[in-house]
Coordinates of C-alpha atoms in Angstrom, one line a residue:
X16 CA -32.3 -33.5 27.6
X17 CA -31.1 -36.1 24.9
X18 CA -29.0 -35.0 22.0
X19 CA -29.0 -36.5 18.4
X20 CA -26.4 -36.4 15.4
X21 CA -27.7 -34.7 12.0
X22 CA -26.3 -37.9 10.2
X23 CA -28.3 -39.8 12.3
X24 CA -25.8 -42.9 12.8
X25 CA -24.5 -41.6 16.5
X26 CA -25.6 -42.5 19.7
X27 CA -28.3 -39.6 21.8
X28 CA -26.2 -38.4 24.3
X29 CA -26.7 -36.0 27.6
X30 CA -25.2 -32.9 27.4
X31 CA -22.1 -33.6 29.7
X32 CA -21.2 -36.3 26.8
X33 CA -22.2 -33.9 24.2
X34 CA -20.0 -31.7 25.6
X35 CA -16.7 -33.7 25.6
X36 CA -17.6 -35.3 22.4
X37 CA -17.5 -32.2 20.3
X38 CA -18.3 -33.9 17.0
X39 CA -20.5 -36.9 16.7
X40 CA -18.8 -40.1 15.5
X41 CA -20.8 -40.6 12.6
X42 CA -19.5 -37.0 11.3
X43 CA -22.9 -35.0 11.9
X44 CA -23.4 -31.9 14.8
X45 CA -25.0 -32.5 17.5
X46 CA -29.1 -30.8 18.4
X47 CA -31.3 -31.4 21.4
X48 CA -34.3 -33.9 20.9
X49 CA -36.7 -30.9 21.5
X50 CA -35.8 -27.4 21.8
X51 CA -37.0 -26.4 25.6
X52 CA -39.3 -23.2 24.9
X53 CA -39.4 -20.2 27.2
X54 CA -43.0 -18.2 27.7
X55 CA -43.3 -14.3 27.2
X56 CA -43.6 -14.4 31.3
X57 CA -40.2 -16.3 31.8
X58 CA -38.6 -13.9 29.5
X59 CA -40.3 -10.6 30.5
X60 CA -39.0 -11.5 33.9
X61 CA -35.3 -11.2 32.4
X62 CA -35.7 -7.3 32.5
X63 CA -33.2 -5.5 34.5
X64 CA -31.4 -9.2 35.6
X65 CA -27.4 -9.7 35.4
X66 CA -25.8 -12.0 32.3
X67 CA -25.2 -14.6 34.0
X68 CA -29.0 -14.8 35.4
X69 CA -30.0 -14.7 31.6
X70 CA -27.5 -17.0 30.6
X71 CA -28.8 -19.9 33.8
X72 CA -32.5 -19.4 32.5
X73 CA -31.6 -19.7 29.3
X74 CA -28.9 -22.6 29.1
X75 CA -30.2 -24.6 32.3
X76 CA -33.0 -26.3 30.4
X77 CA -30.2 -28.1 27.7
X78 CA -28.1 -28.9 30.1
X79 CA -30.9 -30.9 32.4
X80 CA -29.5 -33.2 35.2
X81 CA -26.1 -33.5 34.0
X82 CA -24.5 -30.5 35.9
X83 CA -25.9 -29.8 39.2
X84 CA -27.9 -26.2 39.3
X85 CA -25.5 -25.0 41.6
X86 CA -22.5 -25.7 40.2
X87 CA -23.8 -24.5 36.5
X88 CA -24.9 -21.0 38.5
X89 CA -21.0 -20.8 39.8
X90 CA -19.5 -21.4 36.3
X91 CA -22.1 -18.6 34.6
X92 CA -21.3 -16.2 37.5
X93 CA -17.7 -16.8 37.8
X94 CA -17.7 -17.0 33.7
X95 CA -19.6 -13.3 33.5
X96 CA -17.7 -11.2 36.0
X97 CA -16.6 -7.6 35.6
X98 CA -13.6 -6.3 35.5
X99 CA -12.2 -10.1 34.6
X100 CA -12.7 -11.7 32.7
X101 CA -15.4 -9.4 30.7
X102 CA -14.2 -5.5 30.8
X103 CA -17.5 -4.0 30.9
X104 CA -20.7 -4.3 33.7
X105 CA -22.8 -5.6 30.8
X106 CA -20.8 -7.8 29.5
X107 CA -22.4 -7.4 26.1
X108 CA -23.8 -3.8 25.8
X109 CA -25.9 -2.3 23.4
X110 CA -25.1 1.2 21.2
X111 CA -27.6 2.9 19.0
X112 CA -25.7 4.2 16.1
X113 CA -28.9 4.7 14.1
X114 CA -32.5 6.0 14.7
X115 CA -33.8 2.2 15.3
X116 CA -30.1 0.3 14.7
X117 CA -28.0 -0.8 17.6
X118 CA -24.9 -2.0 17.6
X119 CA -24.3 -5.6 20.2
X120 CA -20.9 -4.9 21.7
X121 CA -19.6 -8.5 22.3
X122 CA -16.0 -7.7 21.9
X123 CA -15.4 -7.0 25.7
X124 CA -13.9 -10.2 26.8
X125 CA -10.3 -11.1 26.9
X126 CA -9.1 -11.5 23.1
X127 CA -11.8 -8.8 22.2
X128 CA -14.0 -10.8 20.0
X129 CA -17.3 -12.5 20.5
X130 CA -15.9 -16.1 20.9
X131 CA -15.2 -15.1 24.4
X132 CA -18.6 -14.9 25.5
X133 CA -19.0 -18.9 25.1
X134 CA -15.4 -20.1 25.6
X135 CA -15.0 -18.9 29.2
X136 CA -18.8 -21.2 29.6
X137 CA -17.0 -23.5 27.9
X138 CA -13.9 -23.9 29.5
X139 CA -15.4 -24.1 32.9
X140 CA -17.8 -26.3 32.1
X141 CA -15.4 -29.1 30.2
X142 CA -13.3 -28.7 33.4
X143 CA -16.1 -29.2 35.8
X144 CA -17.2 -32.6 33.9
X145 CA -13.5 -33.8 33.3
X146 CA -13.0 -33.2 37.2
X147 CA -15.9 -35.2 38.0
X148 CA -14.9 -37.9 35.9
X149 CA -11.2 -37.8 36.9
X150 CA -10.5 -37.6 33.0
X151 CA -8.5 -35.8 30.5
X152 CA -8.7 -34.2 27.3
X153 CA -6.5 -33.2 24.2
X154 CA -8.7 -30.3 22.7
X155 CA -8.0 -29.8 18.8
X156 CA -9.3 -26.8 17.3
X157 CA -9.6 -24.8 13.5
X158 CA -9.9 -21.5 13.7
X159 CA -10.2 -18.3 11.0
X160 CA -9.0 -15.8 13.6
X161 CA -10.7 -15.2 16.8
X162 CA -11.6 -18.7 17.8
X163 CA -8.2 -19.9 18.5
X164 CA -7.0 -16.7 20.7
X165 CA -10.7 -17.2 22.5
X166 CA -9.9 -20.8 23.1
X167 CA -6.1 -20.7 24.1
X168 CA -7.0 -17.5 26.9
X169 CA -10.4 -19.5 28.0
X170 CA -8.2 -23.2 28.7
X171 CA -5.0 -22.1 28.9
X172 CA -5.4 -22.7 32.9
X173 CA -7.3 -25.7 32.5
X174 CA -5.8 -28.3 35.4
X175 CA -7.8 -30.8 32.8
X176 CA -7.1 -30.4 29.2
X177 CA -4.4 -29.8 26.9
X178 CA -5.0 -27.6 23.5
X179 CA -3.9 -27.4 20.3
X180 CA -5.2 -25.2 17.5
X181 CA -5.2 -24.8 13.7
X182 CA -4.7 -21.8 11.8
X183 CA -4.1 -20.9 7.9
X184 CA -0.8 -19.6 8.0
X185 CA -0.7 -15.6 6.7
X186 CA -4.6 -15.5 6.8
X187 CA -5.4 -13.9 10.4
X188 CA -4.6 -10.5 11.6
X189 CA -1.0 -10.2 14.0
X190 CA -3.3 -9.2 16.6
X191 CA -5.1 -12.6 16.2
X192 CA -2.0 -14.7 15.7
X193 CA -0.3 -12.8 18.4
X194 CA -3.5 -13.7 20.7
X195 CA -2.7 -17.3 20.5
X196 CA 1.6 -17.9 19.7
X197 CA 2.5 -15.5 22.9
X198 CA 1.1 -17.5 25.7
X199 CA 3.7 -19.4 27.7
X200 CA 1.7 -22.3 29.5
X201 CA 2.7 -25.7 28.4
X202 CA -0.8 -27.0 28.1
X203 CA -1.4 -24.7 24.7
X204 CA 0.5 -24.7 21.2
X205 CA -0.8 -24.0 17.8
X206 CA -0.2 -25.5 14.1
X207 CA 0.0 -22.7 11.2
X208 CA -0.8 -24.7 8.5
X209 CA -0.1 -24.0 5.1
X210 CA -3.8 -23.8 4.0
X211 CA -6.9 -21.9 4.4
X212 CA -9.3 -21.9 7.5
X213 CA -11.5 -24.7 5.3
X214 CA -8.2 -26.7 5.2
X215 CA -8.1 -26.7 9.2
X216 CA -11.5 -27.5 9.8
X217 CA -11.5 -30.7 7.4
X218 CA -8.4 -31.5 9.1
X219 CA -10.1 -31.0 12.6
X220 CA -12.9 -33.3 11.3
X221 CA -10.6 -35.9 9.9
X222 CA -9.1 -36.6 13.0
X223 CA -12.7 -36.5 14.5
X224 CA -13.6 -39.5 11.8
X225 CA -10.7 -41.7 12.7
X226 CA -12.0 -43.4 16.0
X227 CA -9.0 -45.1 17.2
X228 CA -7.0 -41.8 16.9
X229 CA -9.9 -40.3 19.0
X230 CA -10.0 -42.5 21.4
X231 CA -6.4 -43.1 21.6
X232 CA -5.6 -38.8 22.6
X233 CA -9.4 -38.8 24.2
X234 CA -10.2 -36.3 21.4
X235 CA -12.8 -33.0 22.0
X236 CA -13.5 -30.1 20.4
X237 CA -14.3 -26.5 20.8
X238 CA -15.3 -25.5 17.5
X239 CA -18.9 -24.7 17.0
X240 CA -19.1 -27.8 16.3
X241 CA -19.3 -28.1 19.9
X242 CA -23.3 -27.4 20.8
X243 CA -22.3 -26.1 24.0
X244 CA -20.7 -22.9 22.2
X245 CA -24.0 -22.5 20.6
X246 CA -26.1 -22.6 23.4
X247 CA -23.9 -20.0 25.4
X248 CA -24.0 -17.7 22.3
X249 CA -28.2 -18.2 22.7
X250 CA -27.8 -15.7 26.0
X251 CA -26.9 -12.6 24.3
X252 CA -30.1 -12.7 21.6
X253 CA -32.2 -12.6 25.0
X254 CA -30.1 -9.8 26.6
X255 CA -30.2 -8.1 24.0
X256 CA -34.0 -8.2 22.4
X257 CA -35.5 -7.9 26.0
X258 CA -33.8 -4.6 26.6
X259 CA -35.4 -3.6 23.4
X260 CA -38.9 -4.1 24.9
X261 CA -39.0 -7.9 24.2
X262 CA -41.4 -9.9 24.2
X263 CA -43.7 -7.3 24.0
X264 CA -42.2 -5.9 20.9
X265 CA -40.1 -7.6 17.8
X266 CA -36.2 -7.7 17.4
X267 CA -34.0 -8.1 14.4
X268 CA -30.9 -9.5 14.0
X269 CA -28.1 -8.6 11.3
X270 CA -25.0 -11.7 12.1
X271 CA -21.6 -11.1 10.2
X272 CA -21.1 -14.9 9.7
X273 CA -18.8 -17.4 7.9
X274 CA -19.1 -20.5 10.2
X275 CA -22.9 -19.9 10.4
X276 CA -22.8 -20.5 14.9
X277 CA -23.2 -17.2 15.6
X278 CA -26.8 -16.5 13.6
X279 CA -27.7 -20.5 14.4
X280 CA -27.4 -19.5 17.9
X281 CA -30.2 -16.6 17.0
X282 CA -32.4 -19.4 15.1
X283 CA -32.6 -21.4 18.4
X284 CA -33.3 -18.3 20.5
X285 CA -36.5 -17.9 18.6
X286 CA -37.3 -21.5 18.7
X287 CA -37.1 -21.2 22.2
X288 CA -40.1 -18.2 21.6
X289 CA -37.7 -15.1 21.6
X290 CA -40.0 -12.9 19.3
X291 CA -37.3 -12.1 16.4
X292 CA -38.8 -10.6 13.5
X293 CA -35.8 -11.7 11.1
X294 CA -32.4 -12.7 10.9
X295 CA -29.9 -11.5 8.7
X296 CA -27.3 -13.0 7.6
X297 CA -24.1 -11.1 6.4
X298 CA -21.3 -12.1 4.3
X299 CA -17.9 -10.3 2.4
X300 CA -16.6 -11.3 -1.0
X301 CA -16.6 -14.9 0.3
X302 CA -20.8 -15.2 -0.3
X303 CA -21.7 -18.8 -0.2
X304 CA -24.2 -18.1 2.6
X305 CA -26.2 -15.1 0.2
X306 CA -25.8 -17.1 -2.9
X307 CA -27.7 -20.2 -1.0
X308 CA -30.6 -18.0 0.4
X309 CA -30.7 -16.8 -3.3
X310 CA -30.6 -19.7 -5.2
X311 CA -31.3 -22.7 -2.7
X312 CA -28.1 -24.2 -4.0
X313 CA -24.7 -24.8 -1.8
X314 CA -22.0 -24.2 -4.0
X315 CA -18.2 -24.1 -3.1
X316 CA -16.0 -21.3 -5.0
X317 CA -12.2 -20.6 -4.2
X318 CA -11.7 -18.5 -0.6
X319 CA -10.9 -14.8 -1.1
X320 CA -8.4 -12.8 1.4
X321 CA -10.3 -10.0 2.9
X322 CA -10.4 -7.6 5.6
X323 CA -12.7 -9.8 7.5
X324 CA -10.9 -12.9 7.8
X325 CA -13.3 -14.5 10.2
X326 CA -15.7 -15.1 7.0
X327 CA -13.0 -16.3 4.4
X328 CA -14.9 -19.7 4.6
X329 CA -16.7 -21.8 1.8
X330 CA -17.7 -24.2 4.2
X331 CA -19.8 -23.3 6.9
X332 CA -19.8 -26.2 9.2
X333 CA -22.9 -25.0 11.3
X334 CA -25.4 -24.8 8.2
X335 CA -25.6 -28.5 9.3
X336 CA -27.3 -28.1 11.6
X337 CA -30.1 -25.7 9.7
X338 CA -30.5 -28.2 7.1
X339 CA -31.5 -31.2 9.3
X340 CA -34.0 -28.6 11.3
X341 CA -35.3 -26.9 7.8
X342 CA -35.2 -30.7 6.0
X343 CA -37.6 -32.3 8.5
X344 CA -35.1 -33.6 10.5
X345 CA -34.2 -36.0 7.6
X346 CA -30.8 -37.4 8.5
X347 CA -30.5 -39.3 5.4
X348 CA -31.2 -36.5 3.2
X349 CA -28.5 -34.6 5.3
X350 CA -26.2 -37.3 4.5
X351 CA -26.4 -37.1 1.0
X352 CA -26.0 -33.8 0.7
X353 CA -22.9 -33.6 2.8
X354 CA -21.7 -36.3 0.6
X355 CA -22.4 -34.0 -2.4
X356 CA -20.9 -31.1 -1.1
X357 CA -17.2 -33.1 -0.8
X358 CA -17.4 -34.9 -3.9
X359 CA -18.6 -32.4 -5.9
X360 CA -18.5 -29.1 -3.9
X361 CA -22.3 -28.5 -4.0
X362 CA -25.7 -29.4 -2.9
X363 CA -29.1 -28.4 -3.2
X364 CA -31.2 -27.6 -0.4
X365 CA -34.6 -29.3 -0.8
X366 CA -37.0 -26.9 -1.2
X367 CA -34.7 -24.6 -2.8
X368 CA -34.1 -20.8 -1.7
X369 CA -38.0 -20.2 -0.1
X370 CA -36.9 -22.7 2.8
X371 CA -34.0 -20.8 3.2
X372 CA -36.0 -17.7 2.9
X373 CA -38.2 -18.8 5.4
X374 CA -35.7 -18.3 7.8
X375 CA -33.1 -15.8 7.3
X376 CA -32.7 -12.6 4.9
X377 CA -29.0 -12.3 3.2
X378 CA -26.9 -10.0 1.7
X379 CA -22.6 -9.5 1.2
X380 CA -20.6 -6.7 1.1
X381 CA -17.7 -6.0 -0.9
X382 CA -14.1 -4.8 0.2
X383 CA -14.7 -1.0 -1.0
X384 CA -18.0 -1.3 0.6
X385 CA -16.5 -2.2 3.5
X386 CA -14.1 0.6 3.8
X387 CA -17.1 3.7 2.9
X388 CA -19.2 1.9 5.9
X389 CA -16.5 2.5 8.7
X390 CA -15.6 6.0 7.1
X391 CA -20.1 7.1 7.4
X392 CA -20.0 5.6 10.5
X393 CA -17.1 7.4 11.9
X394 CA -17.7 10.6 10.7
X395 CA -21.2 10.7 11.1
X396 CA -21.6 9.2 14.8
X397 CA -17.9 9.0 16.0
X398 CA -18.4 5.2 16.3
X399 CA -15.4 3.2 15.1
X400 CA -16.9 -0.2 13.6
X401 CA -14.3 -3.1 12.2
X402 CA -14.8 -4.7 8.7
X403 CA -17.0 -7.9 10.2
X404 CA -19.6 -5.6 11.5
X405 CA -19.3 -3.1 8.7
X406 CA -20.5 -6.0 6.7
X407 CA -23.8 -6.3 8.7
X408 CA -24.1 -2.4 8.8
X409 CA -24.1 -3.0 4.6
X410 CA -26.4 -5.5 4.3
X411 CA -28.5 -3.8 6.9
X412 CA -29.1 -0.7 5.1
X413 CA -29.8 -2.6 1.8
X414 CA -32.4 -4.7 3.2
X415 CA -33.9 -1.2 4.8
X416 CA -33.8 0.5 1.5
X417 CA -35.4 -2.2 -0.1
X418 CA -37.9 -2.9 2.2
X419 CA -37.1 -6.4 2.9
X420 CA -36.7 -5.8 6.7
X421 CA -39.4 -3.6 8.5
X422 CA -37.8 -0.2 9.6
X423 CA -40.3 0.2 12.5
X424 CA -38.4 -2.9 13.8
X425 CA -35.0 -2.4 16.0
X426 CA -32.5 -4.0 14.2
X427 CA -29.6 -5.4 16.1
X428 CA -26.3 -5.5 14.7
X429 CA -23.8 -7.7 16.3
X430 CA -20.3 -6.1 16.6
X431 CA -18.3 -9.6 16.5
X432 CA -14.7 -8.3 17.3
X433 CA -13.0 -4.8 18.6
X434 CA -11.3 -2.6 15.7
X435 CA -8.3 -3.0 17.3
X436 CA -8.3 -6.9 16.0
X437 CA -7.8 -5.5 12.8
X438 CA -5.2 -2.8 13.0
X439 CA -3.8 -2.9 9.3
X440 CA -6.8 -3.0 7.9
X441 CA -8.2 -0.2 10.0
X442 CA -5.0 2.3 9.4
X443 CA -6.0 1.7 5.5
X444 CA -9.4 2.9 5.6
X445 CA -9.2 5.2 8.3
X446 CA -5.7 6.7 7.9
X447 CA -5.1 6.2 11.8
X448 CA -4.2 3.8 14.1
X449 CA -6.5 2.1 16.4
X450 CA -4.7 0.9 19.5
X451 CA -5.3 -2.1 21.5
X452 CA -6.9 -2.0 24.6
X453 CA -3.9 -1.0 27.7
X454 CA -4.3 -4.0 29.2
X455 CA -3.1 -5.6 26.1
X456 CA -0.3 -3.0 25.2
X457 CA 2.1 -5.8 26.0
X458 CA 0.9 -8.2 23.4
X459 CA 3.1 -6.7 20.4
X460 CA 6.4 -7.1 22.0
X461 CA 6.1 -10.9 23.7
X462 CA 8.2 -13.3 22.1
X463 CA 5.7 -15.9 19.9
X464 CA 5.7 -19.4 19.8
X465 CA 4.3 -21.6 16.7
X466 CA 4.7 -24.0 14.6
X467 CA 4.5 -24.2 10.8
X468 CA 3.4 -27.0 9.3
X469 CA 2.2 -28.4 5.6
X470 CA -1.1 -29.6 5.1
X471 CA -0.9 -33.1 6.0
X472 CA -3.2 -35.2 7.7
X473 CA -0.5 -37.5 9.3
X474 CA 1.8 -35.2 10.0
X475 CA -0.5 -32.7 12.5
X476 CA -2.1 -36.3 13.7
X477 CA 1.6 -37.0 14.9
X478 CA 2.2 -33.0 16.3
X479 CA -1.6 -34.0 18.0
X480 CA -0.5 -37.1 19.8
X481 CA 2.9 -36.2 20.9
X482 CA 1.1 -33.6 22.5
X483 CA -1.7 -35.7 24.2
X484 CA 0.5 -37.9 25.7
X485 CA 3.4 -35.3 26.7
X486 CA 2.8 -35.5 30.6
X487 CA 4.6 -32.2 31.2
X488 CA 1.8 -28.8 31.9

């Protein structure tokens, strides 16, 4: 299995280099040659297997020689254990809250958000490779909330890799920030920079850009930039939709998304023949993705604070990778456009909104929306929903009443993060606290440990390589 950059100016690589490399040196995301395709026998025969069986069948075929079977079969296992580091036998279990809606629980891993599910892949696997290669790695990440606590807890063992990660200072929940300033280990730190998440991630990808800097710290990412994260997220579609009665019978999708991973990781599970009926995207206030599928135009506005943080984002570094699939595979159309988008702050998609109607339905839900959401839901089921899925429950039922998504179809919603991620935000809609799991009662009281910085390229490359080449762990 080769891999190829969406700028088309990077080298095909095998998945072990994809892996490392994070972002491709010409600036594009990396996607697989071919998409390996799994028939309605190979994924009938998921019924009633663990994860981490689902997760081999399903990410064995991009990974090819590169990782011997067995080892890749440890990692999943070891990765998709119960009661660490997943808190629940499923790993990612499905509620009905509806008479054909369920609700995708993937907020039982360690920092309680769905990030977890491909970071402790990740982590293991990055180790694995480094190991084999007797290298290093300085890991630099952006993140809008969950990412960054999801990455510190995955690699903050790591005997291979150091970490540092981005975050918009006074933009993500104290249960977020908390998730990655209260670790101790030597090998993890993090930047609050005096910006928005789209400020970290073009900071992330400037460093990316300036090769010497890259080579020099041995540079990696674990973004979704990263395919790796991608293909892990892939697993939970095919949990999911096959113990709905897949492939026999259709699944929807409804993905609360601002980074656009999460619901491109569901556009490859059905290219790899999982029988989705549609996939829905769901925004907030911050509704570049809605307005695209609506007008076929990519158009930057400012970013909004909300009560889903995770999708304050006007750049949605994963669309990438749709465009080059939905273009025809036309690296020098993506080029332009990605060009467009940072001169100008917009770009057309060719073929306008029908291509991206082809593909995905859209909708965005506003802050009081929001808030009446997790009030129906709680008094009328009992089920406590944060504001990221509460988005997808909106869009949901406005698709249904309109029609535009079949009701005879389950509809999947995917619950990205626990309540409890959110507990200011929760305490004004609900009126009542909503306390973090026990096993992270601790995690209010540890002493935290960051570092503020302004939003300057040579001043978090400098924080970056003083880091890299600080030999104490």
């Amino acid at each position: 299995m080769k891999y190829i950059s969406t700028r088309g100016e990077a080298p095909a690589l095998e998945f072990d280099d994809v892996l490392l490399a994070g972002l491709a040196r010409d600036g594009g995301l990396y996607v697989p040659e071919t998409y390996p395709e799994l028939s309605s026998a190979e994924i009938a025969a998921m019924a009633g297997k663990s994860f981490a069986d689902i997760a081999e069948t399903v990410i064995a075929p991009f990974v090819g020689e590169t990782i011997d079977r067995g080892a890749l079969s440890q990692i999943l296992h070891t990765a998709y254990s119960a009661p660490e580091p997943f808190h629940h036998q499923a790993i990612t279990p499905l509620v009905q809250v509806g008479r054909n809606t369920f609700v995708l629980e993937l907020f039982h891993g360690p920092t309680l958000a769905f990030k977890d599910v491909a970071m402790q892949v990740l982590a293991r696997l990055m180790d694995h490779v480094l190991a084999k290669r007797t290298q290093t790695a300085m890991i630099v990440g952006a993140t809008s909330g969950d990412t960054g606590g999801a990455a510190i807890e995955a690699f903050r063992k790591s005997s291979r890799a150091r970490m540092m990660i981005l975050y918009p200072q006074g933009r993500v929940s104290d249960v977020q920030r908390r998730m990655m300033t209260t670790p101790t280990e030597k090998s993890v730190s993090t930047l609050a920079v005096d910006g928005t998440f789209d400020d970290c991630q073009a900071l992330v990808k400037a460093m990316f850009a300036d090769h010497d800097f890259r080579d020099r710290v041995a540079l990696s990412g674990v973004n979704s930039i990263n395919w790796a994260r991608i293909v892990a997220q892939v697993t939970y579609y095919f949990v999911a939709a096959v113990a709905l009665g897949a492939p026999r019978r259709k699944v929807s999708f409804a993905v609360p998304t601002g980074n656009f991973g999460d619901i491109f990781a569901g556009y490859v599970a059905k290219r790899m023949g999982l029988p989705i009926e549609t996939l829905v995207i769901a925004s907030n206030d911050n509704d570049i993705l809605p307005r695209t599928t609506t007008t076929g135009v990519y158009e930057k506005r400012g970013v909004v604070a909300t009560t889903s943080p995770s999708m304050d984002i006007q750049v949605s570094s994963n669309f990438e990778r749709w465009l080059f699939e939905a273009q025809g595979r036309d690296a020098a159309l993506v080029r332009s456009q990605m060009r467009s988008l940072q001169q100008s702050g917009a770009f057309e998609v060719q073929g306008g909104s029908s291509v991206v109607q082809a593909d995905f339905h859209a909708g965005a839900a506003s802050e009081a929306e929001v808030a009446k959401v997790v009030e129906t839901a709680l008094s009328a089921s009992g089920y406590l929903v944060e504001p990221h899925t509460a988005c997808a429950l909106k869009v949901v039922s406005d698709l249904t009443a309109t029609k535009a998504c079949d009701p005879s179809v389950p509809m999947v919603v995917l619950a990205t993060a626990h309540p409890a991620k959110f507990p200011e935000a929760m305490a004004r809609i609900t009126g009542r606290a909503t306390p973090l799991p026990s096993r992270l009662s601790h995690l209010m009281s540890e002493p935290e440990v960051t570092q503020p910085i302004a939003n300057d390229l040579a001043a978090i490359k400098a924080a970056v390589e003083a880091m890299a080449h600080n030999t104490t762990r």
